[in-house]
XYZ file of C-alpha atoms in Angstrom:
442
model
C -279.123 104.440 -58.795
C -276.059 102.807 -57.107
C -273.298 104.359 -56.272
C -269.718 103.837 -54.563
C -268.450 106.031 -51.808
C -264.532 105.950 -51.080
C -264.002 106.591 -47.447
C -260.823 108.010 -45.813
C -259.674 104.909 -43.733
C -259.811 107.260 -40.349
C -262.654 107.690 -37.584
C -264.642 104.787 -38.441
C -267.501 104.859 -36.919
C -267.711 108.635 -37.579
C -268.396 107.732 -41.520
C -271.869 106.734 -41.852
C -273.443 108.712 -38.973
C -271.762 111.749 -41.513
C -273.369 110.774 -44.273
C -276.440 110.081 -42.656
C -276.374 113.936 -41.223
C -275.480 115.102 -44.781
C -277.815 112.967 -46.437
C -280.842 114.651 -44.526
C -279.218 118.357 -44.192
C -279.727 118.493 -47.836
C -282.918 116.054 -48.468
C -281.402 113.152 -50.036
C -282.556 109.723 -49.017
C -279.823 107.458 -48.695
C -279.772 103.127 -48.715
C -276.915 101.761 -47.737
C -276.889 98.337 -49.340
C -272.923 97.750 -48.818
C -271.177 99.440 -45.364
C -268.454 97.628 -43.027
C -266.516 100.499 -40.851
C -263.207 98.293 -41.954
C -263.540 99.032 -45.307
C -263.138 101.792 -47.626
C -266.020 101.182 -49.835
C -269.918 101.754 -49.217
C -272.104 100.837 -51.680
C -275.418 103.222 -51.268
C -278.580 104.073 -53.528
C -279.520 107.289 -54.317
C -282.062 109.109 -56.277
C -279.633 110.638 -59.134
C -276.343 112.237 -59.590
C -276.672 115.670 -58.594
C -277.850 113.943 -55.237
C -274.354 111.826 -55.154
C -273.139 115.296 -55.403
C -274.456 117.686 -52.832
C -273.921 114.903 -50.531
C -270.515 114.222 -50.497
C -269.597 117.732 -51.812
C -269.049 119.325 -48.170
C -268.097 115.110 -46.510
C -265.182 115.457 -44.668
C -264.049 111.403 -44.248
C -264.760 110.783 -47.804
C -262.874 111.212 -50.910
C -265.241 111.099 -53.440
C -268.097 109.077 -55.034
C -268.875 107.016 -58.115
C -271.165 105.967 -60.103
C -271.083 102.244 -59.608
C -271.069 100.372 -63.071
C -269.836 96.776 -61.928
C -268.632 94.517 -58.609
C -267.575 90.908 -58.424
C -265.843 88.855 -56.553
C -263.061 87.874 -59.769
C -262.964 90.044 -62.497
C -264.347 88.019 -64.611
C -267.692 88.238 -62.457
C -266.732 92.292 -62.432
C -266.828 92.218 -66.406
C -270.146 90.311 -66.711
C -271.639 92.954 -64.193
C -270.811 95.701 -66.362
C -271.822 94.386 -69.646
C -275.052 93.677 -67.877
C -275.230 96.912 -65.782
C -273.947 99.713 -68.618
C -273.378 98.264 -71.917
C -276.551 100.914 -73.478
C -274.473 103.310 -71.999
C -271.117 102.910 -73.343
C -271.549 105.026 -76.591
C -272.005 107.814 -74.320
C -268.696 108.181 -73.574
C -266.979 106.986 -76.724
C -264.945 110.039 -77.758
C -264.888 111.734 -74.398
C -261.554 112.417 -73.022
C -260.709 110.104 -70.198
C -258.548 108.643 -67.746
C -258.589 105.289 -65.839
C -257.365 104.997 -62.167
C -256.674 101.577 -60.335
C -256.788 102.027 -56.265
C -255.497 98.879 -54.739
C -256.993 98.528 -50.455
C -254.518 96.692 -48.416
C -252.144 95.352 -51.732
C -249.715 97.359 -53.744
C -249.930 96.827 -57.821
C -246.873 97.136 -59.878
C -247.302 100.238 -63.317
C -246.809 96.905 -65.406
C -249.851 95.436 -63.096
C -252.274 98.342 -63.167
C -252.043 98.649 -67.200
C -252.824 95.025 -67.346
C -255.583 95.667 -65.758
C -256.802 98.545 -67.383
C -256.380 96.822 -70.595
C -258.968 94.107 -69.531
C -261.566 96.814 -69.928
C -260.983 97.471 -73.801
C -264.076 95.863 -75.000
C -265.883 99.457 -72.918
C -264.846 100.565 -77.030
C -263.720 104.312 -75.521
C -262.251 105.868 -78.375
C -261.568 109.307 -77.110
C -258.422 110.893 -76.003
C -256.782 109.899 -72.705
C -256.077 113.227 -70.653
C -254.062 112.095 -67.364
C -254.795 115.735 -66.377
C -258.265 117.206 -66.730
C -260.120 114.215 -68.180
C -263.612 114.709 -68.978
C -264.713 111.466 -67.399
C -262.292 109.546 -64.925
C -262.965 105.712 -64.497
C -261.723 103.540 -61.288
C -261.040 100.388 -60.514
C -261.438 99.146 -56.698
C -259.793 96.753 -55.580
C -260.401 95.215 -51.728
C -258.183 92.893 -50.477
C -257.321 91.770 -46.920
C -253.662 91.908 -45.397
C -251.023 89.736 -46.745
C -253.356 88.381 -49.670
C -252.374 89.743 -52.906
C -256.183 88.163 -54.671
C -259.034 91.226 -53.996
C -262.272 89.607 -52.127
C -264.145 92.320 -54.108
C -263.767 94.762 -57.232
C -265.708 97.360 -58.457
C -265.678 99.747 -61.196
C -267.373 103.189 -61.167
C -267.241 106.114 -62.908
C -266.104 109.674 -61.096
C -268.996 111.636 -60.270
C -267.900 113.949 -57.300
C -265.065 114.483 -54.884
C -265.458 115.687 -51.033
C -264.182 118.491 -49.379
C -261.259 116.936 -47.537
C -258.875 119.022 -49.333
C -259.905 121.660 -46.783
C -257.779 120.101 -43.748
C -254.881 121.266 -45.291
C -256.329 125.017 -44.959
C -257.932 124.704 -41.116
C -254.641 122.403 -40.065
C -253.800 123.509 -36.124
C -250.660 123.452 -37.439
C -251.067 126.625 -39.295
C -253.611 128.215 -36.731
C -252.488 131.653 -34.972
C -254.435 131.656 -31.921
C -254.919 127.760 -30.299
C -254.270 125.906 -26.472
C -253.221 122.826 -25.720
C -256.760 121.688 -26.072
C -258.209 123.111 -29.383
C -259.789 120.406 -31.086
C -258.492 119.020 -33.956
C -259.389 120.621 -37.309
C -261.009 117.386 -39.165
C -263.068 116.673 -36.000
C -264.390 119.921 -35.660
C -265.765 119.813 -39.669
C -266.914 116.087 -38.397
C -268.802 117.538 -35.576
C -270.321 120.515 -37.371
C -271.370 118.087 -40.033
C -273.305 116.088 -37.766
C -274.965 119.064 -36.246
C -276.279 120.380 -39.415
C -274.136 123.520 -39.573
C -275.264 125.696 -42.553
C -276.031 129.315 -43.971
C -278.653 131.110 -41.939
C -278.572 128.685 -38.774
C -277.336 130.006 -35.448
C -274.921 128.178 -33.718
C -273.593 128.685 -30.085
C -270.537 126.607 -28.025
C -270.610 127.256 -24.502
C -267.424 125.795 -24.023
C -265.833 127.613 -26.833
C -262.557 127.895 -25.422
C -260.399 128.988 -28.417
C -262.991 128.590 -31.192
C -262.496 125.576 -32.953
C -266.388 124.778 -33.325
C -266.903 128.196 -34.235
C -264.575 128.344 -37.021
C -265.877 124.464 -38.421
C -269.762 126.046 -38.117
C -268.539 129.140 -39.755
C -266.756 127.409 -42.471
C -270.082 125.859 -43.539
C -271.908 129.350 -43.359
C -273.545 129.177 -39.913
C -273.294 132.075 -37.819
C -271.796 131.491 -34.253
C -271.135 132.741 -30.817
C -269.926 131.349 -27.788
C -268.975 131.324 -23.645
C -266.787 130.248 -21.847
C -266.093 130.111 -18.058
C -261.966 130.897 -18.410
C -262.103 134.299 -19.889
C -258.418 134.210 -21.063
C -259.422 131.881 -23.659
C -262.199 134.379 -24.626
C -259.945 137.774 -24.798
C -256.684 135.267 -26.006
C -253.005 136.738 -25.607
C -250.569 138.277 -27.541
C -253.184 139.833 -29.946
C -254.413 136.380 -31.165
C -257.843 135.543 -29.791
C -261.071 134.031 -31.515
C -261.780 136.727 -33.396
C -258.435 137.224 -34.965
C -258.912 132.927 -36.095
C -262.114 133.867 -37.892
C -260.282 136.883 -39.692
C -257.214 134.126 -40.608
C -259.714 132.417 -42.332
C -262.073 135.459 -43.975
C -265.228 134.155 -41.910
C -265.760 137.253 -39.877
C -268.923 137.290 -41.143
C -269.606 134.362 -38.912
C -268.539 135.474 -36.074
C -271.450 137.283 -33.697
C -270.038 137.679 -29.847
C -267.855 135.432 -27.769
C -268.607 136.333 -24.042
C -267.712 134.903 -20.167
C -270.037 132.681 -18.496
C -270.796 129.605 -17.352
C -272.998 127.034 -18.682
C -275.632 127.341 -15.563
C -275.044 131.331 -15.688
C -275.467 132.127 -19.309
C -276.705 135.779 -19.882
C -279.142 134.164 -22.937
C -282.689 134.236 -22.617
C -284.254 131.159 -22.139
C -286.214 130.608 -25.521
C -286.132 128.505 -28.230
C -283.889 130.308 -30.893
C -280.486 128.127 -31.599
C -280.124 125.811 -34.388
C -277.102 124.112 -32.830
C -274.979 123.221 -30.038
C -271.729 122.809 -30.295
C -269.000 121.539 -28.001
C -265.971 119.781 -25.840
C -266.366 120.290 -22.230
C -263.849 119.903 -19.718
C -263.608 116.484 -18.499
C -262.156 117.860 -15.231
C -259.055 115.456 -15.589
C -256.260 118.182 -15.244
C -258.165 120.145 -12.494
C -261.556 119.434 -11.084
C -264.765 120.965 -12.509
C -265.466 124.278 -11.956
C -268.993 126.531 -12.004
C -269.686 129.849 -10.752
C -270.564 130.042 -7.408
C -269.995 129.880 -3.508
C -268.963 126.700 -1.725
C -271.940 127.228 0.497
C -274.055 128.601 -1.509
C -274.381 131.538 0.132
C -274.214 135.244 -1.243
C -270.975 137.457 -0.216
C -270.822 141.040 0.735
C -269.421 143.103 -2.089
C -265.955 143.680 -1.753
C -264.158 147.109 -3.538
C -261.298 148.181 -4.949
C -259.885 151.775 -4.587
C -263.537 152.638 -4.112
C -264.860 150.544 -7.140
C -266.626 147.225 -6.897
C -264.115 144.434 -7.634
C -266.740 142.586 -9.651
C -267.003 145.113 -11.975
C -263.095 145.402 -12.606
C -261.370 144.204 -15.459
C -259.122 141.601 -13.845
C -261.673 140.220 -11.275
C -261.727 136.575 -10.571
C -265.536 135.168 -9.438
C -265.506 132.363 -6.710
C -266.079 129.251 -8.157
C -267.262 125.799 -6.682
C -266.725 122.422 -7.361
C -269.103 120.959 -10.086
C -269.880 117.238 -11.161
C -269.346 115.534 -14.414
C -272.386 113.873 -14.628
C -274.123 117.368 -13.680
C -272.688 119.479 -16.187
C -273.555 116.677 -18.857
C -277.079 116.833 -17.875
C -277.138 120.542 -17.639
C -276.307 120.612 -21.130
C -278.830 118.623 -22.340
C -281.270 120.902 -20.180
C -279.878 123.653 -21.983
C -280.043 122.462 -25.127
C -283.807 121.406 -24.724
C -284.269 125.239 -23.317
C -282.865 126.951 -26.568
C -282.985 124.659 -29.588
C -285.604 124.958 -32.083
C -287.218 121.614 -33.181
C -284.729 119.744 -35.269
C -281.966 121.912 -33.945
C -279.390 119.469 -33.206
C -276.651 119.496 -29.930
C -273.233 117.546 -31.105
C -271.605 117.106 -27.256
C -268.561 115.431 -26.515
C -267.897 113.091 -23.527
C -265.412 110.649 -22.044
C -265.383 106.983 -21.219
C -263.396 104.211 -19.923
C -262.219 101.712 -22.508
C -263.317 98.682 -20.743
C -266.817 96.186 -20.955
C -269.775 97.414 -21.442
C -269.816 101.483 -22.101
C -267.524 102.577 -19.108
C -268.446 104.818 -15.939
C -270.614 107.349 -17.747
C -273.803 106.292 -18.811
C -275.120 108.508 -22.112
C -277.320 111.111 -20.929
C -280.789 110.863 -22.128
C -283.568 113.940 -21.709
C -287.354 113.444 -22.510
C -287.178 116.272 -25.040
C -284.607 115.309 -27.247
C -283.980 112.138 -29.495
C -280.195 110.567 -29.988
C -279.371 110.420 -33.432
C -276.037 108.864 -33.527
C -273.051 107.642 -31.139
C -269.610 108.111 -32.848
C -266.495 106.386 -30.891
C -262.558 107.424 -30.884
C -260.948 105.034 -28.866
C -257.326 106.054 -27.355
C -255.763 103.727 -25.244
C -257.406 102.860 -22.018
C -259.783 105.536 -22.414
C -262.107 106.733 -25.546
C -264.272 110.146 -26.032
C -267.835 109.929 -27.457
C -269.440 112.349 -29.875
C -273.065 112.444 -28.489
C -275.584 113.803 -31.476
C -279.077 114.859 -30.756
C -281.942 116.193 -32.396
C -284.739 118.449 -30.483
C -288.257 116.961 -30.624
C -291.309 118.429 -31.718
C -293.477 119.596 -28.390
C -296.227 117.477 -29.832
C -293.322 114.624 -30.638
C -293.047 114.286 -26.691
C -295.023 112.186 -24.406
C -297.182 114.083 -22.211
C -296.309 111.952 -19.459
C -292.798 112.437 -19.284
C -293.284 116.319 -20.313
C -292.539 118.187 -17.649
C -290.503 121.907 -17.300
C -286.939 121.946 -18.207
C -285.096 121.698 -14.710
C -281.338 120.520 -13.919
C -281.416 117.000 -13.379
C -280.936 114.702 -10.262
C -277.004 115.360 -10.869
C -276.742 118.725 -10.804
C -275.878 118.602 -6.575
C -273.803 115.791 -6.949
C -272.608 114.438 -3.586
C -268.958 115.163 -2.655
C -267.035 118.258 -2.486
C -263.457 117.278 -3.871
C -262.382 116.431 -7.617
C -262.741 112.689 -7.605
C -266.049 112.634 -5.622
C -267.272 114.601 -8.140
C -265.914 113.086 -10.709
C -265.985 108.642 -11.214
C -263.512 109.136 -15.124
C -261.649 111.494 -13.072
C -260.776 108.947 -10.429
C -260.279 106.107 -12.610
C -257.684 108.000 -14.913
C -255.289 108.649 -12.633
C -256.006 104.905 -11.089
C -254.947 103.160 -14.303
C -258.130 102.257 -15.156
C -258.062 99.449 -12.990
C -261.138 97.524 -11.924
C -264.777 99.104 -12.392
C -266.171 102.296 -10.639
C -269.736 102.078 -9.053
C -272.060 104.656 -10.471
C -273.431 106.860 -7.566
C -277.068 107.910 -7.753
């Protein structure tokens, strides 16, 4: 059966790739016969419509989906597709309550337009009462135009079967949030990115970047339970009696929260085993300060130090020495650490930079033998974008046994250089202006 998603006209070429991750989170195959990431309307098949609705029941960059009864490029085209598509269905709905809705892309209709329009679709022969509010049955009529040109290139017709669960931005809004930073990510992202990583009830989800608990929250909304790190452990214990956990008790998910502790990504207290379902997370992109991990310049260990007669390491306000760290490395390391601890089709949603100029910028997309890249989702600012990285752990037997080896940190992880921009190629070329190309270093 066909049917007509509406898309929010933001994050393009997050849409499909949600759908997609929706689509197989709840076991739905999905055709998508009609998709262009410029407009709002996807035509897609799918098996019936409780399917059209436990997909884009928890969608965040949808508004709802249709049944598709007609499309054409004039309407009279439109009419002859539904008389062919639907006319043994019409006396179904002949003394429902109903309502009919014209939504106009890219063109404005007039009242006096709209009910001219509606009108046109008399011969249906719906008899029932119309209910503006509360309608058993609400019918649309699409209309997809391009700038400036008042005649649609398309219409279709469809009737209501679901809406999404945008409505929930308004509740999650940073704008409302009591415990954030400068560089909490943005509500309808997060629900994006949890989406995408399959978050759900009974799956374990961890952010080792988790900084104030964005991810968490998204993972939680959609019943996952979560924990997370991070190497700043101000973020982790928060200020002024706001922290993480007081964000998951804003929102009544404390029963998704487990633990947030301090570490490091390459010092994480977790065993190494295969036991996450997800992986979740924004790391720094070392633009405001370099990159830091846990550790000695040199490498070297260093005599314990102590404090009115007390280890300073083990003291409340202690500070660990930190050393610089690559951007390339610590992209690596999480995909090393995600092929450590995932179970097989646990999923790692990771978040990286990029210059905005030919071909994919500095970074090239880390790859690791062990797990498969599902989708590549772009938001473009203005000389410089950020990439939402989604992959998928393979099955051991899914894996070559030629490229199988044991998990290790990559060729990266001692990146040559010791200061900030050595370390770091985006880095350098942000505060350059983005001017001219950066050569990779291997």
């Amino acid at each position: 059966m066909e049917y007509l998603v509406r898309f929010a006209q933001v994050h393009e070429s997050f849409r499909k790739p949600e759908l997609q991750a929706l689509a197989e989170l709840c076991g739905t195959e999905i055709d998508f016969l009609d998709y262009s990431q410029y407009s709002p309307h996807c035509i897609v098949r799918l098996p019936d419509g409780q399917a059209a609705r436990n997909l884009i029941s928890r969608s965040i960059l949808t508004q709802g989906i249709y049944e598709l009864w007609g499309s054409g490029t004039t309407y009279n085209e439109l009419h002859e597709d539904i008389r062919r598509r639907t006319s043994s269905i019409w006396k179904d709905y002949e003394s429902v309550s109903f309502k009919f809705e014209v939504q106009a892309f890219m063109v404005t209709r007039s009242l006096s337009e709209q009910n001219d329009l509606i009108m046109s679709f008399s011969y249906l022969g719906f008899n029932g009462p119309i209910k503006l509010r509360d309608p058993e049955q609400t019918f649309c009529i699409f209309e997809d135009c391009d700038g400036g040109v008042s005649s649609p290139k398309k219409i279709f017709f469809g009737r209501f079967v679901s809406g999404s669960s945008r409505g929930i931005l308004d509740t999650y809004t940073l704008k409302k949030r009591k415990y954030l930073s400068t560089t909490s990510m943005d509500s309808e992202l997060a629900l994006v990115t949890a989406n995408l990583a399959h978050a759900a009830p009974g799956k374990l989800f961890h952010d080792p970047f988790v900084g104030t608990g964005s991810f968490l929250v998204a993972c939680a909304h959609f019943g996952a339970h979560t924990m997370g790190s991070d190497i700043d452990g101000r973020a982790v214990r928060g200020k002024n009696g706001g922290n993480i956990f007081t964000n998951f008790q804003q929102y009544n998910l404390v029963s998704g929260y487990l633990d947030t502790f301090v570490a490091d990504l390459t010092h994480a207290p977790l065993r190494r085993s295969r036991f996450l379902d997800g992986i979740i997370c924004d790391p720094p992109y070392g633009v405001r300060e370099g990159l830091k991990v846990l550790g000695s310049r040199d490498g070297g260990s260093k005599e314990i130090r102590y404090i009115d007669g007390e280890p300073a390491h083990l003291q409340d306000h202690y500070l660990p020495p930190k050393k610089p760290y690559g951007l390339e490395a610590m992209l690596d390391d999480i995909l090393a650490f995600a092929a450590e601890t995932l179970v097989e089709g646990g999923r790692l949603s990771l978040w990286m930079p990029t210059a905005n100029d030919e071909g994919m910028g500095d970074l090239e997309i880390p790859r690791h033998t062990c797990l498969e890249m599902i989708s590549v989702c772009v938001q473009a600012f203005n000389k410089w974008s950020r990439r939402l990285l989604t992959y998928q752990r393979l099955c051991d037997d899914d894996i070559k046994d030629e490229v199988h080896q044991p998990i290790q940190q990559s060729r990266n992880s001692v990146a040559a250089g010791t200061t900030a921009n050595e370390l770091n190629a985006f880095r350098k070329r942000y505060f350059e202006g983005f001017r001219g190309r950066a050569q990779r270093s291997d």
